[in-house]
Structures are given as C-alpha cells and as structure tokens.
Tab-separated table of C-alpha atoms (C1' of nucleotides) in Angstrom:
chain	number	residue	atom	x	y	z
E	16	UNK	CA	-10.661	-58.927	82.888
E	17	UNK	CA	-8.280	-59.558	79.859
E	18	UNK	CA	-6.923	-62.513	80.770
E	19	UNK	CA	-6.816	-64.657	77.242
E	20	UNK	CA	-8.802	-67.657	77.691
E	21	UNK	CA	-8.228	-71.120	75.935
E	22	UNK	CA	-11.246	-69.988	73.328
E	23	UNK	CA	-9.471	-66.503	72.508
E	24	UNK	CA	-6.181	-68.841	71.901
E	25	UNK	CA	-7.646	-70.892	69.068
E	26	UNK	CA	-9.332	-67.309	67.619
E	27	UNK	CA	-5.317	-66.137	67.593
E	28	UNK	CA	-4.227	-69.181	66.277
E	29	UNK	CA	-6.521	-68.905	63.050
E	30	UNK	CA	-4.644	-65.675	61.282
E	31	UNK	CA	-0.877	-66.621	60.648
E	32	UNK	CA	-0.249	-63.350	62.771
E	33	UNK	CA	-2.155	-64.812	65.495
E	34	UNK	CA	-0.590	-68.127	65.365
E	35	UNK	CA	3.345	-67.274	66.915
E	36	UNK	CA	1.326	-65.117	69.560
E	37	UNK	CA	-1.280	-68.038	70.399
E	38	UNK	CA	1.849	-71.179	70.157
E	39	UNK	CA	4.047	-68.907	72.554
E	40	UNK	CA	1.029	-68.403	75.260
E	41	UNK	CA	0.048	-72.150	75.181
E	42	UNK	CA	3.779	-73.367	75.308
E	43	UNK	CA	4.588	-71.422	77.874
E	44	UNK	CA	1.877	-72.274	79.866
E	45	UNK	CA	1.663	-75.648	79.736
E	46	UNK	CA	5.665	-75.744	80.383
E	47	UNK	CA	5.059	-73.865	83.715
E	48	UNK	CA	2.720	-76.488	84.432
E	49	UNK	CA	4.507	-79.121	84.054
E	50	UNK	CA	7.653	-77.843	85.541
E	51	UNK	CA	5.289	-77.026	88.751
E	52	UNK	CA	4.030	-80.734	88.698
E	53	UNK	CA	7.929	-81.870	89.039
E	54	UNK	CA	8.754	-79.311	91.717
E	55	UNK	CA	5.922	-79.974	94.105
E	56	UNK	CA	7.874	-83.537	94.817
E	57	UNK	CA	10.830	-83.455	93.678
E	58	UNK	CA	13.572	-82.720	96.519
E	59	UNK	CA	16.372	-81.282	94.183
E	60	UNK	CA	16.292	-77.575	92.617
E	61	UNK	CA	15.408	-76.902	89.431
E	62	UNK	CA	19.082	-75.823	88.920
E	63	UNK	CA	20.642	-79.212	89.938
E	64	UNK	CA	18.080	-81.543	88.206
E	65	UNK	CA	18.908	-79.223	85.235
E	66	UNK	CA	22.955	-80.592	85.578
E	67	UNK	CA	21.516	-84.046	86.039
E	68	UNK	CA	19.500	-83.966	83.085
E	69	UNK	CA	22.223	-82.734	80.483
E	70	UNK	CA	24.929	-85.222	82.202
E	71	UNK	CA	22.929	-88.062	81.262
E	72	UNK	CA	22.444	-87.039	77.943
E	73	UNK	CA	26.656	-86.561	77.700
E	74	UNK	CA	27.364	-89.132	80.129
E	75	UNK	CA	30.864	-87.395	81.199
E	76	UNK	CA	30.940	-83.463	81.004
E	77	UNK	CA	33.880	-81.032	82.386
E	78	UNK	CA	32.846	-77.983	84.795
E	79	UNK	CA	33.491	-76.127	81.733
E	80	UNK	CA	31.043	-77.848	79.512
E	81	UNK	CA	28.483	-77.775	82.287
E	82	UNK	CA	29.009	-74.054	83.279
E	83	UNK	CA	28.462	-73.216	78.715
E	84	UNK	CA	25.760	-75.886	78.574
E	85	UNK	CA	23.824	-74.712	81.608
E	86	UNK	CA	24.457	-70.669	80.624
E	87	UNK	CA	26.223	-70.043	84.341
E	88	UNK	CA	29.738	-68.879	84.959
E	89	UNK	CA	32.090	-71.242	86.035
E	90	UNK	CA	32.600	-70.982	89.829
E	91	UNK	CA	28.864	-71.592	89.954
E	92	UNK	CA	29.373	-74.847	87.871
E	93	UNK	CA	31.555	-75.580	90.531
E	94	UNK	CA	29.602	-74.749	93.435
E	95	UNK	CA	26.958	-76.884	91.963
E	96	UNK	CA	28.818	-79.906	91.121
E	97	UNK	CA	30.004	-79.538	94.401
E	98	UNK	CA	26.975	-79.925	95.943
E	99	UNK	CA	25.698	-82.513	93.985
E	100	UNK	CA	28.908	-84.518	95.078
E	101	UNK	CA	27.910	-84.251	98.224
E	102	UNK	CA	24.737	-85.324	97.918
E	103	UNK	CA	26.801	-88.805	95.804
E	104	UNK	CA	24.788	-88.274	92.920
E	105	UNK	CA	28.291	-86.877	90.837
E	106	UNK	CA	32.155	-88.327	90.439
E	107	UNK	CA	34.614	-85.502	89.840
E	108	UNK	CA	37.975	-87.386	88.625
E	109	UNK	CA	40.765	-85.684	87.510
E	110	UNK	CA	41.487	-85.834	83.262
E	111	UNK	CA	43.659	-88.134	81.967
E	112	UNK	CA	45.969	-85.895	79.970
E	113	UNK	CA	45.191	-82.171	81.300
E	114	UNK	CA	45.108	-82.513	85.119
E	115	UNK	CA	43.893	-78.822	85.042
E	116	UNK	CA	40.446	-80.706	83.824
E	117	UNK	CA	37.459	-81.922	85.750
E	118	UNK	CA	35.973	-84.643	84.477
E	119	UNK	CA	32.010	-84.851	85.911
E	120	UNK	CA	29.748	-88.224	85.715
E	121	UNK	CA	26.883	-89.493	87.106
E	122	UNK	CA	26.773	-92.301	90.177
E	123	UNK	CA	24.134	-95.327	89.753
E	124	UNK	CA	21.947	-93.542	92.050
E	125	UNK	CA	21.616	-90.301	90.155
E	126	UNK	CA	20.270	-92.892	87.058
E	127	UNK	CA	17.777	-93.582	89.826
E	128	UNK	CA	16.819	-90.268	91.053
E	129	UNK	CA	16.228	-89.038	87.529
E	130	UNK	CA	14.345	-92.017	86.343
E	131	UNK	CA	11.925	-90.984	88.938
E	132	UNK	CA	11.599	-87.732	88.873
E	133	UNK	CA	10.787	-88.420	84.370
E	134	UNK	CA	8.288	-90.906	85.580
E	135	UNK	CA	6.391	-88.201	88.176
E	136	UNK	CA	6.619	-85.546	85.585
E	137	UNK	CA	5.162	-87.787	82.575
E	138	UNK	CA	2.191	-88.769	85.073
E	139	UNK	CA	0.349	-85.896	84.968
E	140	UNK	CA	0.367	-85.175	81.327
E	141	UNK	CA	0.023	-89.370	80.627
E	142	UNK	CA	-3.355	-88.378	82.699
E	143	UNK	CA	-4.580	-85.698	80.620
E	144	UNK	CA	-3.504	-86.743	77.674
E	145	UNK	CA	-6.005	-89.975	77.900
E	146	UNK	CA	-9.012	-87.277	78.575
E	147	UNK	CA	-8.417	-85.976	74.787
E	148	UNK	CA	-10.059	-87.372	71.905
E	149	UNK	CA	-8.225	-89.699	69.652
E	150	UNK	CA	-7.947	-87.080	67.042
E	151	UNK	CA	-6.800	-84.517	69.266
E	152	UNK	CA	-4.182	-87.131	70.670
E	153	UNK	CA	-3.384	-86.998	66.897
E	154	UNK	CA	-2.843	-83.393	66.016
E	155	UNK	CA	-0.509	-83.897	69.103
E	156	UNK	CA	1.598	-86.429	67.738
E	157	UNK	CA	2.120	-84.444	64.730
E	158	UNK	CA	2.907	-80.964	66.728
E	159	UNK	CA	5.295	-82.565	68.622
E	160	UNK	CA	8.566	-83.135	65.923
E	161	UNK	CA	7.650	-79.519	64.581
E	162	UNK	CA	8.053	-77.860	67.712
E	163	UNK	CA	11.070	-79.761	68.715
E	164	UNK	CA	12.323	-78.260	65.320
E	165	UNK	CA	11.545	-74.794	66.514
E	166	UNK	CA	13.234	-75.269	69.653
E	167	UNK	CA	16.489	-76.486	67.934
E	168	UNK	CA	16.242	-73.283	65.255
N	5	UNK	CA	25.648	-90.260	73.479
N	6	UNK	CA	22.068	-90.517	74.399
N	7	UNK	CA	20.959	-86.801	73.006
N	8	UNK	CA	17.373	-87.291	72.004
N	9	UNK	CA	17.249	-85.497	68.358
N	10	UNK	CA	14.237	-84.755	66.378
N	11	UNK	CA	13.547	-87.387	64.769
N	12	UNK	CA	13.628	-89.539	68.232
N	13	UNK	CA	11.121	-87.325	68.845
N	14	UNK	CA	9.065	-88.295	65.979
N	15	UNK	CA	9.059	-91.613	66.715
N	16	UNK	CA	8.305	-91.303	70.024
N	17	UNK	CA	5.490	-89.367	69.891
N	18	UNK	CA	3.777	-92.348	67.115
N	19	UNK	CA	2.849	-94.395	70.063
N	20	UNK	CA	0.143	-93.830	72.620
N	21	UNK	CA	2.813	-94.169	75.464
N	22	UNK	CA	5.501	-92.075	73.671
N	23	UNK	CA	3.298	-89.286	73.305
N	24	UNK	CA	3.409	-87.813	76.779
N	25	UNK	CA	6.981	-88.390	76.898
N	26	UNK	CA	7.830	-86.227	73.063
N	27	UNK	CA	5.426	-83.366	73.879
N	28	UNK	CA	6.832	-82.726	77.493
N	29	UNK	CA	10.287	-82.874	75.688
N	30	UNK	CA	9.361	-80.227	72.508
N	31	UNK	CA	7.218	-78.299	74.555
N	32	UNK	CA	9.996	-77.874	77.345
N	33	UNK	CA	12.691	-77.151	74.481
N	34	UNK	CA	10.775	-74.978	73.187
N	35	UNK	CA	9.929	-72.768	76.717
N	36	UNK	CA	13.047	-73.122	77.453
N	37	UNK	CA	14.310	-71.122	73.949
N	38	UNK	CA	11.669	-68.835	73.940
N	39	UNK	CA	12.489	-67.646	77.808
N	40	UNK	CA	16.472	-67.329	76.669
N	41	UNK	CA	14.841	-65.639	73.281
N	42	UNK	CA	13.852	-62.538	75.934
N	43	UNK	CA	16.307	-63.100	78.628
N	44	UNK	CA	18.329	-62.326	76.353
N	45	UNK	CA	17.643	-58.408	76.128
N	46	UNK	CA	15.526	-57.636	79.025
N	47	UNK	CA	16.597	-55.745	81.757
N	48	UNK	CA	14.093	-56.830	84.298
N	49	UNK	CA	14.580	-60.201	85.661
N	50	UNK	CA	11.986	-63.131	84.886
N	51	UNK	CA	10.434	-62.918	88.340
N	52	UNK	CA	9.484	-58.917	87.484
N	53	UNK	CA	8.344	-59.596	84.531
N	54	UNK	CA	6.022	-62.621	85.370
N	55	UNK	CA	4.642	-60.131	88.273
N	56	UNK	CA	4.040	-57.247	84.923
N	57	UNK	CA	2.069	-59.659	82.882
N	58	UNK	CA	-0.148	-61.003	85.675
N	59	UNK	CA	-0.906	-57.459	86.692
N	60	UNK	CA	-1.693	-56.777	82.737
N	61	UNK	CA	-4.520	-59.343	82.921
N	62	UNK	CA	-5.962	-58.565	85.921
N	63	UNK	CA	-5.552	-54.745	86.113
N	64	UNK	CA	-5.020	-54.486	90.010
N	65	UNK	CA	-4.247	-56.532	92.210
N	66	UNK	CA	-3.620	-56.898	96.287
N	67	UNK	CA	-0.500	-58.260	97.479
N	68	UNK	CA	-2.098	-60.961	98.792
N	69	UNK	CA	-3.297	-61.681	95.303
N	70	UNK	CA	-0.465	-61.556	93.360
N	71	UNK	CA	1.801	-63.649	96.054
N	72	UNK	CA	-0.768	-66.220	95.769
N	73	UNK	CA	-0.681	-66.155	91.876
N	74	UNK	CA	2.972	-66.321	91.614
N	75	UNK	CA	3.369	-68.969	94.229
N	76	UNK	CA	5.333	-66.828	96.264
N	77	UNK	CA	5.371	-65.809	100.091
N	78	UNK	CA	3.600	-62.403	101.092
N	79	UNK	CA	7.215	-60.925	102.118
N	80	UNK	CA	8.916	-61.930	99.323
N	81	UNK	CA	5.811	-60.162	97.039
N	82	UNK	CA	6.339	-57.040	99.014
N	83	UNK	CA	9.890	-56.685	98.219
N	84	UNK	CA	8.980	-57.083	94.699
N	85	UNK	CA	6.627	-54.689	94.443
N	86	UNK	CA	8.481	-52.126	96.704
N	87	UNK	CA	11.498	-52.820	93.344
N	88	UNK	CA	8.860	-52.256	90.710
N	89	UNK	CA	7.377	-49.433	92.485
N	90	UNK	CA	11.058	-47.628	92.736
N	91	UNK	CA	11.035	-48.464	88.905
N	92	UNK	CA	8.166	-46.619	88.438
N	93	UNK	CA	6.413	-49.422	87.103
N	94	UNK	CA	3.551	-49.874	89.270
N	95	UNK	CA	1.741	-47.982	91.567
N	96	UNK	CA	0.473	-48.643	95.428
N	97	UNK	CA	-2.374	-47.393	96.570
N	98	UNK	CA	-4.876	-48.321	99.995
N	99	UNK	CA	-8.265	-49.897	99.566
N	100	UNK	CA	-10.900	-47.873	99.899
N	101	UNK	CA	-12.859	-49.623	102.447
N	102	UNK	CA	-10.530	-52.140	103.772
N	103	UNK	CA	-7.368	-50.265	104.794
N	104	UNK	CA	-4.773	-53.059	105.683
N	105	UNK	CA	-5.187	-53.553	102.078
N	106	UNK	CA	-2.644	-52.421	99.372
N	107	UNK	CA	-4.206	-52.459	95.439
N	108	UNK	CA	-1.175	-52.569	93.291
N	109	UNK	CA	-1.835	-51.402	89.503
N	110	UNK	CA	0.084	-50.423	86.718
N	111	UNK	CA	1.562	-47.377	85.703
N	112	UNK	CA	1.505	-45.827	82.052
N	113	UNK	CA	5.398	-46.762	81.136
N	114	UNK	CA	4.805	-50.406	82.125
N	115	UNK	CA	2.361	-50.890	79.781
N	116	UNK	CA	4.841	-49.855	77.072
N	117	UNK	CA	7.393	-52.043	78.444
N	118	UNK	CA	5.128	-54.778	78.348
N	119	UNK	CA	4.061	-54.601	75.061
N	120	UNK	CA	7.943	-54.385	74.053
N	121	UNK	CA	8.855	-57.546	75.887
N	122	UNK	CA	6.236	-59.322	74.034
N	123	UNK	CA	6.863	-58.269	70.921
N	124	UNK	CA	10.253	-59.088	71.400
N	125	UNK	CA	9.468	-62.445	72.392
N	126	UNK	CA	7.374	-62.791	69.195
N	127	UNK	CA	9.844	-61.286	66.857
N	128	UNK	CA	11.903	-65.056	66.956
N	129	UNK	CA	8.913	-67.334	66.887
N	130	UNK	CA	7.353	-65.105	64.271
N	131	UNK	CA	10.220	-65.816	62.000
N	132	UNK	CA	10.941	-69.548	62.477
N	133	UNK	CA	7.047	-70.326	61.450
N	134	UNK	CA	7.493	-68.272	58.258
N	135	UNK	CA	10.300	-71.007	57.554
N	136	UNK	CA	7.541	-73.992	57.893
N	137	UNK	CA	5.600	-74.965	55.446
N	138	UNK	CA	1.752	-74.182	55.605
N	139	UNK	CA	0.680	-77.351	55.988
N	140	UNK	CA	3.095	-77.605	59.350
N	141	UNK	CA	1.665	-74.110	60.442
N	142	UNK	CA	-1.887	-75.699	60.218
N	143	UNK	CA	-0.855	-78.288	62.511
N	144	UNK	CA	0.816	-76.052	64.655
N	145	UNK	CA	-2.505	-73.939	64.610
N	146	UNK	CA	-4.883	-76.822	65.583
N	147	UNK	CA	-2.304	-78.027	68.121
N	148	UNK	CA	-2.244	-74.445	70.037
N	149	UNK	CA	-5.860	-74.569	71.596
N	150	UNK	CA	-5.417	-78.303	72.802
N	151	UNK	CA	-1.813	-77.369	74.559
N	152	UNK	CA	-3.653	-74.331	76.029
N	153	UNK	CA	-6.509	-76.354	77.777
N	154	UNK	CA	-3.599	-78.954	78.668
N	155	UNK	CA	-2.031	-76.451	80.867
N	156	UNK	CA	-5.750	-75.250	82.133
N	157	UNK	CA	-6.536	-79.022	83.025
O	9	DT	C1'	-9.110	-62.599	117.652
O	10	DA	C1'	-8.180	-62.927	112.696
O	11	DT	C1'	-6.223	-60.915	108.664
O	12	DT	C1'	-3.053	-58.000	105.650
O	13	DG	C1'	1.071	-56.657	104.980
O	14	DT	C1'	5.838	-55.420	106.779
O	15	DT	C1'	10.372	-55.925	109.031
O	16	DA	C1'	14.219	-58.808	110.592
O	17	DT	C1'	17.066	-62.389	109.482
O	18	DA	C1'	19.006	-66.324	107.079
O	19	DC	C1'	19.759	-69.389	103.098
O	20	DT	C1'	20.410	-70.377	98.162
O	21	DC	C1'	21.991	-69.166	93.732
O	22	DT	C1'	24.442	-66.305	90.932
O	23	DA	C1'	28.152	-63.072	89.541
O	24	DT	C1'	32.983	-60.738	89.274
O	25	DA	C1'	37.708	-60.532	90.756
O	26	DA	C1'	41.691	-62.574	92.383
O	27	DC	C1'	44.084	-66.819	92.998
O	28	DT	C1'	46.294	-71.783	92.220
O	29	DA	C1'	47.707	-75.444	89.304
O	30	DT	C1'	48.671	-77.051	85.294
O	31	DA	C1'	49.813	-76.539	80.153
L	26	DT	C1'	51.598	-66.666	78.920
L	27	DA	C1'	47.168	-68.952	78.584
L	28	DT	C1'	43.698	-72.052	80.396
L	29	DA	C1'	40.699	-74.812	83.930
L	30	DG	C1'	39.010	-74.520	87.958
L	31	DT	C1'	38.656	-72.618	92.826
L	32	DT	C1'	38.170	-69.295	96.586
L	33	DA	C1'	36.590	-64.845	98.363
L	34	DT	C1'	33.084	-61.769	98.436
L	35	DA	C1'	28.852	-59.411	97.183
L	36	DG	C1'	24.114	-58.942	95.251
L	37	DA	C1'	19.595	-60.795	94.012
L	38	DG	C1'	15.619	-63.505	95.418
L	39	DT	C1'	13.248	-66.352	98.479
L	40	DA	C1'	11.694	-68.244	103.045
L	41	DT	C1'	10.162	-68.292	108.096
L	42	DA	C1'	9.228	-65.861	112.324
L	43	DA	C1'	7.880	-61.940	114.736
L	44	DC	C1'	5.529	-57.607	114.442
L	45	DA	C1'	2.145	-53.526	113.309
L	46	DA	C1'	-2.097	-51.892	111.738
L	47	DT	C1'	-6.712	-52.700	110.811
L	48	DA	C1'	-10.957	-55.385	110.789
DNA sequence: TATTGTTATACTCTATAACTATA
DNA sequence: TATAGTTATAGAGTATAACAATA
C-alpha cells in the first residue's frame, strides 16, 4: 500500500525538497474535496458556475473575455452563455459602439444562485475548521495570503 | 471591480469567520494553477491521469474499485481502462478465484510516465517557494499536514 | 438470484472549420 | 481585410438501461 498518508505529508514537508511535493498533495486534495462538497448539491456544472463566478468578479464580460478567461474557444463561450441565458441567469446586449460585440452580465437571480452555492461550499470547511486547535486555526490564517501569492505567480 | 486580490485575502483570513472563506479561495487558486501547470504539457487527459495515480497507490485494482474511487459509473471505468490498456499503460488480467473479476495493474512505461507528470508538476511549485522567504516556507511547511487532514476529515 | 463487467445508446462539453455581420 | 461571434459538425467523456458471464 503506498498511498501517502497525512503523517508521511508532514515527514515531506520537513526537508525544503519535501515541502513543494507535500503543499501540492495537500492542496490538491483538499481542493477536490471541496469542489466535491459543491457538486453533490449544486444543480449547475462545474463549467457554468465557473462563468458565473468570474462574471461577478467583472460584472460585464464579452464572449471573448469569457472564452480567454475561462481557457475555451469561443463558440463554446457561446454555447455556454447561451445556455446560461436560457436558464435567465445571463443578459447578452449588444455593445454600444462595436455591434460585432457581446456584452455578457449577470441577472439578480444569478447574485442569488451564487450566493448560495459560496454559502454551501464554505459550510463544510466552516465545520472543520472549528475542530482545529486555535493554533492550528493560526498557522492557517497565515498560509492563506502566501498561497494566494503562489497561485497569482 | 470586485476581484478579490491578495491582500483581501489577508484580511480576510484575520477573522475567525473569514478564515474558511480565504483558504477555500488560495487553496482553489492555487489547484486550479497547479492543474493548468500540467495540463499544460500532458498528453493524457486529467481523467487518465487521475485513474494512473490511483492505480500507483494501490498497485491493482478491480474495475469495480477504481469506478468507485473516481466517482465514476462501472461503464464509463471500462472505457477508460479499455483507452489506457490500448496505450499500453495498464494491463488486464482475470482474478484468480473469482472470474467475473478483472484486476487492472500497471505496466512498466506507466510508471515512468507517472513519475514525469509529477515531476513536472513539481518543477513550478518547486521554483515559486525558492522565491519565499524561509520564514514563509516554514509556515507553508506547518500549514501542509493540517490542509492534508482537512481534506481526510 | 446476485454480482461483475460489458455493450448499446444518448447527452454534455469541447474543438476546428466555415460562415455572417460588422469595423 | 480584419475582427467578434455563430453555426455546422465531430470527438471525447459520462450516464442509464439492458445484457452476458460467473458466483
């Protein structure tokens, strides 16, 4: 059985060779768990919570944008926004100046949907979270900014 | 624009609340990178590769087995297998006593490509730590084990 | 009968190529 | 001509339902 258990992580972590092997096993895994916790209720794919989820953070996007942003070609972009229109939680209006552009935004009820689906996805790990000890919670709070600067590297 | 940047992230994370909220964030950045980090020169997809590490830590598997571990249906495990197996990378054989059985191992050349992915995979990580400073890495090195029995919990 | 895996079939997501409409 | 997006079409990957072989 080689499967690396959570002891054998921290052994990794203690060499500075160990440690990018060790952070990349936990990461992942704890990202696939998450991401499973969301999926089991959520009624929207991965791919089109994705869209949601960068919209909101640019509030109005092109099919362009979307189709760079999300790393898909563009007649996917547009297959997805088209779906997500139908479901009313996108507006596609036309650009003021270029009419060639599409100009995507969310509806009120898209807010909603991904309000909710945060607030599942944060319960889980709220849960856990409150089983660690204080000083744990605190070697978490610190890890957190660093590895948010290795993700924007 | 409502982009949450680092040092949101910081903040975030000082309070109790906040704290589930900037880890899911960092932690799903930083999946996210580190799974477009490979993508990027792999030739098998994600799905085949998942199936070549889970194989790696058990040594073999039945069908059964591995559609249950990668939360897939039975059919859609066969058809996987039946692609690896044209690939040469794994190898189908019957159960000895049980015959409706198939035990699915590796074969020598997956092991290599394995071992490449993942050093691949490594080679970015590896890099961006060497640019933190060592008292970051520490944290970084306490933090692993506790993100590792997160995604255990 | 129950279980393991397969085949048949359909749906979703993605891609490339060819097209329309604007610029 | 060049660009933004769409339509047409095809290829993965997955699912459910029905089936075969074995227990």
């Amino acid at each position: 059985m080689l499967r690396v258990m959570p002891t054998q992580v921290a052994k990794l972590a203690r060499t500075d060779a160990g440690l990018s092997s060790a952070l990349r096993i936990s990461v992942m895994r704890l990202a696939r768990r998450l991401r499973n916790e969301r999926d089991a209720r959520d009624d929207l794919s991965a791919n089109h919570l994705a869209v949601l989820g960068t919209l909101s953070r640019h509030d109005t996007m092109t099919i362009g944008e979307l189709a760079a942003a999300e790393k898909v070609q563009p007649p996917s972009m547009t297959r997805t926004v088209t779906s997500l229109c139908d479901k009313g939680l996108v507006r596609r209006t036309t650009h003021d100046s270029d009419r060639r552009v599409v100009v995507v935004s969310l509806t009120e009820s898209a807010h909603a949907v991904i309000a909710e689906s945060r607030r599942r996805k944060e319960a889980w790990l709220n849960h856990r979270l409150r089983e660690l000890t204080p000083a744990e919670r605190q070697t978490l709070r610190d890890a957190a900014p660093i590895l948010e600067r290795l993700s924007q590297a």
